[in-house]
Coordinates of N, CA and C in Angstrom, one line a residue:
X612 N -41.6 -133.3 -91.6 CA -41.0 -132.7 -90.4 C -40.2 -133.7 -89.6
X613 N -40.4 -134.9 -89.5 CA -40.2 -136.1 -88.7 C -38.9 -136.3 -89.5
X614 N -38.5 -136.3 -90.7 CA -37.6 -137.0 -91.7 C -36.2 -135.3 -91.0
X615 N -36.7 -134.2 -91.2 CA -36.0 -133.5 -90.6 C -35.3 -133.6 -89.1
X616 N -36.1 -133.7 -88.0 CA -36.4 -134.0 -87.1 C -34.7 -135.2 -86.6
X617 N -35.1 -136.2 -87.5 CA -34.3 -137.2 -87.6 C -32.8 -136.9 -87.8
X618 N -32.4 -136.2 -89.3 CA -31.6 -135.0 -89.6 C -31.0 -134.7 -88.7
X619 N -31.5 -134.1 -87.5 CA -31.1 -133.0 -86.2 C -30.1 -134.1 -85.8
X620 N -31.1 -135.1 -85.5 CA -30.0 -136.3 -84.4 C -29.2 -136.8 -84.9
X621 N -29.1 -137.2 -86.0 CA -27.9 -138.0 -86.8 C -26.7 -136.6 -86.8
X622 N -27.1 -135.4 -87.1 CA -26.2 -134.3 -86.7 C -25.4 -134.2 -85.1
X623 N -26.6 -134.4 -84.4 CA -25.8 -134.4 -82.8 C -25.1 -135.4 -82.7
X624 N -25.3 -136.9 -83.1 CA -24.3 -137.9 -82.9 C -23.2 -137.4 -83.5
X625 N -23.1 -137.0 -84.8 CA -22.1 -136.6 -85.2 C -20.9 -136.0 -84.5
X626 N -21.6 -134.8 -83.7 CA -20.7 -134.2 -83.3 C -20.2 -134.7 -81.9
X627 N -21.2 -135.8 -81.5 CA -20.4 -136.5 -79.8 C -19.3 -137.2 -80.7
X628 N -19.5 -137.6 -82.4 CA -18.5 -139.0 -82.8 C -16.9 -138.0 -83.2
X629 N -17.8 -136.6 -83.0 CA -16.2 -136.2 -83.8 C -15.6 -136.1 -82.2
X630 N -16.3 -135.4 -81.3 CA -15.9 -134.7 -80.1 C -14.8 -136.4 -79.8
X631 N -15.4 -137.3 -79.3 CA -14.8 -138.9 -78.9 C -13.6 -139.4 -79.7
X632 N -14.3 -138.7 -81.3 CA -13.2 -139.7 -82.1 C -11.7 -138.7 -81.9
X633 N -11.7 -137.6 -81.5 CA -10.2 -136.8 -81.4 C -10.1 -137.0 -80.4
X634 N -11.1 -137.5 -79.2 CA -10.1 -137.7 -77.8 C -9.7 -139.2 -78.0
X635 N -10.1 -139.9 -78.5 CA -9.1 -141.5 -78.6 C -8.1 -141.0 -79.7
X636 N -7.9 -140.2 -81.0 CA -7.0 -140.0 -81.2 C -5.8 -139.7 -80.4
X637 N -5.7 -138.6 -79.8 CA -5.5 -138.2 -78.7 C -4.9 -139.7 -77.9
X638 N -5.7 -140.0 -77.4 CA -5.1 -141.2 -76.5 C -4.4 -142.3 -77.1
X639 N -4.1 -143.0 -78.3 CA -3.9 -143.7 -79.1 C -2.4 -143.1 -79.1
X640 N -2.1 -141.6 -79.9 CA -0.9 -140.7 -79.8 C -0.5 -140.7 -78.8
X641 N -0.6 -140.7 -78.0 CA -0.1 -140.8 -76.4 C 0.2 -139.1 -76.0
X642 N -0.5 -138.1 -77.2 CA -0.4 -137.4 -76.4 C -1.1 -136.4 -75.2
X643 N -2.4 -137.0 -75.3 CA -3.1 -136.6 -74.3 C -3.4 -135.0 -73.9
X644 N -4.1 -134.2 -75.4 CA -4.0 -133.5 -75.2 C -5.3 -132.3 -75.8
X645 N -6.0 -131.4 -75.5 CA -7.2 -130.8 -75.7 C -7.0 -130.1 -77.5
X646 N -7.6 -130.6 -78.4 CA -7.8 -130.2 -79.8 C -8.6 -129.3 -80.2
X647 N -8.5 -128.3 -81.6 CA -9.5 -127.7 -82.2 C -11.0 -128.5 -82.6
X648 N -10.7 -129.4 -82.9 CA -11.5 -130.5 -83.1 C -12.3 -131.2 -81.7
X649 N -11.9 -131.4 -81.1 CA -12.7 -131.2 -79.9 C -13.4 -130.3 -79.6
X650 N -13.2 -128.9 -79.9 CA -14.4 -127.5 -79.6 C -15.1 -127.9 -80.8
X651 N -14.6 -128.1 -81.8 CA -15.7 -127.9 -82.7 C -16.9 -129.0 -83.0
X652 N -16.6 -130.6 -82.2 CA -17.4 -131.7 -82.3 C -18.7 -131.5 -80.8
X653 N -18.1 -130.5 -80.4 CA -18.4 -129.7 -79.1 C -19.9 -129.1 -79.3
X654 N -19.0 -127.9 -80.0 CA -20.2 -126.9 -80.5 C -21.3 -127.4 -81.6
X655 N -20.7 -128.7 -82.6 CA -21.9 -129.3 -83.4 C -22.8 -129.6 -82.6
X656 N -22.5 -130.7 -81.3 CA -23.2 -131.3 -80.2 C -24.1 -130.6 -80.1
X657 N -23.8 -129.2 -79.1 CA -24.4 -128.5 -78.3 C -25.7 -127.8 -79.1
X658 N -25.0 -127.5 -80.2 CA -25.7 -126.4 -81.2 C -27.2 -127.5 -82.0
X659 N -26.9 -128.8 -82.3 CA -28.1 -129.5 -82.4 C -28.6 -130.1 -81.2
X660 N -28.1 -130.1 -80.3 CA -29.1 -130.4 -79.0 C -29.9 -129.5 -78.5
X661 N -29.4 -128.2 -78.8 CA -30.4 -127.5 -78.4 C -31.6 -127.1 -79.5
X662 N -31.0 -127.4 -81.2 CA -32.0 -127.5 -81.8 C -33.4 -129.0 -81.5
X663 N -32.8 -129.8 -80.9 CA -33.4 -131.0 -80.8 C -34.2 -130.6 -79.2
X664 N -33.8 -129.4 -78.3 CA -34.7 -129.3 -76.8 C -35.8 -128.5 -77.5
X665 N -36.3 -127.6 -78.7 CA -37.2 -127.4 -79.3 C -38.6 -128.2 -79.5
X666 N -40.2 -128.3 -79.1 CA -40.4 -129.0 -79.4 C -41.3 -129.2 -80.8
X667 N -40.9 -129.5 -81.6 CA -41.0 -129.3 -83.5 C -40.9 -130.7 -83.5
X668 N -42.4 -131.0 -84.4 CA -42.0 -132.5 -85.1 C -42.2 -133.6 -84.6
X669 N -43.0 -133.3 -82.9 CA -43.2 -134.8 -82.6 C -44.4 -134.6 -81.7
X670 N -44.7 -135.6 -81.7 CA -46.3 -135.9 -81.0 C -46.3 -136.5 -79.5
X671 N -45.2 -136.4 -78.8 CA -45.1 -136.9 -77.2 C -44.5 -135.8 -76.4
X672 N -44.9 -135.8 -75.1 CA -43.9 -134.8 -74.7 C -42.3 -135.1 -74.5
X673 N -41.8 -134.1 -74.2 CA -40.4 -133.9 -74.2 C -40.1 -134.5 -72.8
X674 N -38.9 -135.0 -72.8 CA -38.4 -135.6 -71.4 C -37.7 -134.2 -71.2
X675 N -37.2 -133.5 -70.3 CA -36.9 -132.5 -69.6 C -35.9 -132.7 -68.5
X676 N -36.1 -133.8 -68.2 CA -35.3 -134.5 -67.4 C -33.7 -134.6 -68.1
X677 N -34.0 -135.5 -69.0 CA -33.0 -136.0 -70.5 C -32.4 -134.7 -70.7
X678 N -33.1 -133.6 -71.1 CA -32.5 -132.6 -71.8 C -31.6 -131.8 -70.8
X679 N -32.3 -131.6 -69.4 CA -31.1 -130.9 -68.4 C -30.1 -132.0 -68.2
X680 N -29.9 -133.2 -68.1 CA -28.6 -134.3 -67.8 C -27.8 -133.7 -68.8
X681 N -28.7 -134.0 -69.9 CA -27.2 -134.0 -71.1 C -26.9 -132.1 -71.0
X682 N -27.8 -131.2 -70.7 CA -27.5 -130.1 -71.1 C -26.1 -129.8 -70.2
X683 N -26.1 -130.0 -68.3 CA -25.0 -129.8 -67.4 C -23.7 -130.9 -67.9
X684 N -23.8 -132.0 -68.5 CA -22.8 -132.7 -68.8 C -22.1 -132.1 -69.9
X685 N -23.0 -131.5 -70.8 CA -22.4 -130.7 -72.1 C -21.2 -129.5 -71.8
X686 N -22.0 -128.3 -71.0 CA -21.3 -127.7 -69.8 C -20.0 -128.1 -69.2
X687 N -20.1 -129.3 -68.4 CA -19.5 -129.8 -68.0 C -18.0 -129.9 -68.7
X688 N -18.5 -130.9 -70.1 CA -17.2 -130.8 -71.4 C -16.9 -129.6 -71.4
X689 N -17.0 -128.4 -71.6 CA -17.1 -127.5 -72.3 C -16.2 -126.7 -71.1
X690 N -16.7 -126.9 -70.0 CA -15.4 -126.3 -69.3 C -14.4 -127.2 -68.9
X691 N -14.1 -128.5 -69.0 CA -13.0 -129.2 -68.6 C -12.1 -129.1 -70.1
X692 N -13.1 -128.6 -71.0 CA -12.2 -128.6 -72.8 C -11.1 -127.3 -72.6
X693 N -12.0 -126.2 -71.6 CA -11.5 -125.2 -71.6 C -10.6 -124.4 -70.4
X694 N -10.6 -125.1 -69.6 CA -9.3 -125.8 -68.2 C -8.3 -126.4 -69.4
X695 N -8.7 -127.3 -70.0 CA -7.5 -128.6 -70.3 C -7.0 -127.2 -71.3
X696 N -7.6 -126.7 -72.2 CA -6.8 -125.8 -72.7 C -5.5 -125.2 -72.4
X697 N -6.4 -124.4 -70.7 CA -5.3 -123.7 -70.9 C -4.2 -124.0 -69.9
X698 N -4.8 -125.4 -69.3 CA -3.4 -125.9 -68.8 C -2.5 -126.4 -69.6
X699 N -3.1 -126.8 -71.3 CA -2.0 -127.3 -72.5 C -0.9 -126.2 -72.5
X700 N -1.5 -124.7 -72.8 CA -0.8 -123.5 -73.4 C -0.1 -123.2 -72.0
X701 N -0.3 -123.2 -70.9 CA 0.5 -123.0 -69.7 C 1.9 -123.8 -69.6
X702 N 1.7 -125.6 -69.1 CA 2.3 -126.3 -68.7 C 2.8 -126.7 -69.7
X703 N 2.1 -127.3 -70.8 CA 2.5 -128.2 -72.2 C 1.4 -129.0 -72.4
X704 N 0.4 -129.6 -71.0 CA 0.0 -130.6 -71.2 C -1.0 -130.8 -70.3
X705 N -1.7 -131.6 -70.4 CA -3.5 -131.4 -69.7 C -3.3 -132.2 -68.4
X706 N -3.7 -132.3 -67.6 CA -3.4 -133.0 -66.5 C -4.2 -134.2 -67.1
X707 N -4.2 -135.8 -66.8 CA -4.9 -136.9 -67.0 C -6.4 -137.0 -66.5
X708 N -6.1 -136.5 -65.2 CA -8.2 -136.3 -64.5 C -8.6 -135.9 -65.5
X709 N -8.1 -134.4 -65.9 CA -9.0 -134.2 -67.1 C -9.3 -133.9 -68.0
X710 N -7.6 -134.6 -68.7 CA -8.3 -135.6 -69.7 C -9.3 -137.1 -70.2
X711 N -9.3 -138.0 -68.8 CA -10.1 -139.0 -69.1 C -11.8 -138.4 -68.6
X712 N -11.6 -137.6 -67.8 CA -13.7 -137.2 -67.2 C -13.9 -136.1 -69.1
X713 N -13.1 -135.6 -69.8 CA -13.3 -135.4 -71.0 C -14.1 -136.3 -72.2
X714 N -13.3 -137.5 -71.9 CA -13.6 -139.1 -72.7 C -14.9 -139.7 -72.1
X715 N -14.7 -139.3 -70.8 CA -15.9 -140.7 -70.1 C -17.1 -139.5 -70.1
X716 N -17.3 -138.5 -69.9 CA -18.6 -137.7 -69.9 C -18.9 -137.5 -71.1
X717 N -18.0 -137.7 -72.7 CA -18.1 -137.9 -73.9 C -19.4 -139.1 -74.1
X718 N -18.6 -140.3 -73.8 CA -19.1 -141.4 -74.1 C -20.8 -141.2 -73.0
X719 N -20.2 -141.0 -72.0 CA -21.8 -140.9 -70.9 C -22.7 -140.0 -71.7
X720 N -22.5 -139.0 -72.4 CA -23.5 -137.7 -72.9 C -24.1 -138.3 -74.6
X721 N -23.4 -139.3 -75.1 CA -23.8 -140.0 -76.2 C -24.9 -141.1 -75.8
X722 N -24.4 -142.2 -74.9 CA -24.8 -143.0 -74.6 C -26.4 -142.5 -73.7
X723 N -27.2 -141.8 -73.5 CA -28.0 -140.6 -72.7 C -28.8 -140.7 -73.8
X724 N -27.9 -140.1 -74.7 CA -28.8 -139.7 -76.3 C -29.4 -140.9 -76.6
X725 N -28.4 -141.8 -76.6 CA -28.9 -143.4 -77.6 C -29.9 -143.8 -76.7
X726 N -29.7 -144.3 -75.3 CA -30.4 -145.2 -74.9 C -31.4 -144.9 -73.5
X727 N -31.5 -143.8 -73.0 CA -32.3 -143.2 -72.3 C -33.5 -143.1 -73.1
X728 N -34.5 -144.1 -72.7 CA -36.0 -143.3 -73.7 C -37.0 -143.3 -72.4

């Protein structure tokens, strides 16, 4: 259960690495702008984090603390993914605020995972 367990998180990183690695694409291109790939490194995140707020597989309690941060930050992405949207299909183009609080609550909602114990 534990070797599963493990599984889950290597999954959730995943999907902060895909969510991150299309927004520095993104920034690198200069064009600065909200991707399919971004929802969908999104929804891996979200979808094994909340497999991982289940408590299966481990012998300590659950931080609860940890799981609502990252849960409102998750949120958080999920509606600035979905603003930047549709200010892309409106204007052409995402405004910068929010595109970089996209990047930095990226990197803050990984870095939570890793090193918060």
């Amino acid at each position: 259960m534990e070797f599963l367990r493990h599984l889950v998180v290597l999954i959730h990183l995943v999907g902060f690495a895909v969510l991150f690695g299309a927004w520095v694409v993104e920034l690198v291109n200069g064009k600065r702008g909200v991707t399919r790939l971004m929802n969908w490194g999104l929804a891996i995140a979200g979808v094994a984090g909340l497999a991982l707020a289940a408590p299966w597989g481990i012998e300590y309690d659950m931080d609860y603390a940890k799981i609502a941060t990252k849960l409102v930050i998750l949120i958080v992405i999920g509606a600035l993914l979905g603003i930047g949207a549709g200010r892309q299909r409106k204007t052409g183009s995402v405004p910068p605020a929010i595109f970089w609080l996209i990047g930095i609550l990226t990197f803050a909602n990984a870095a939570i995972a890793v090193l918060w114990r």
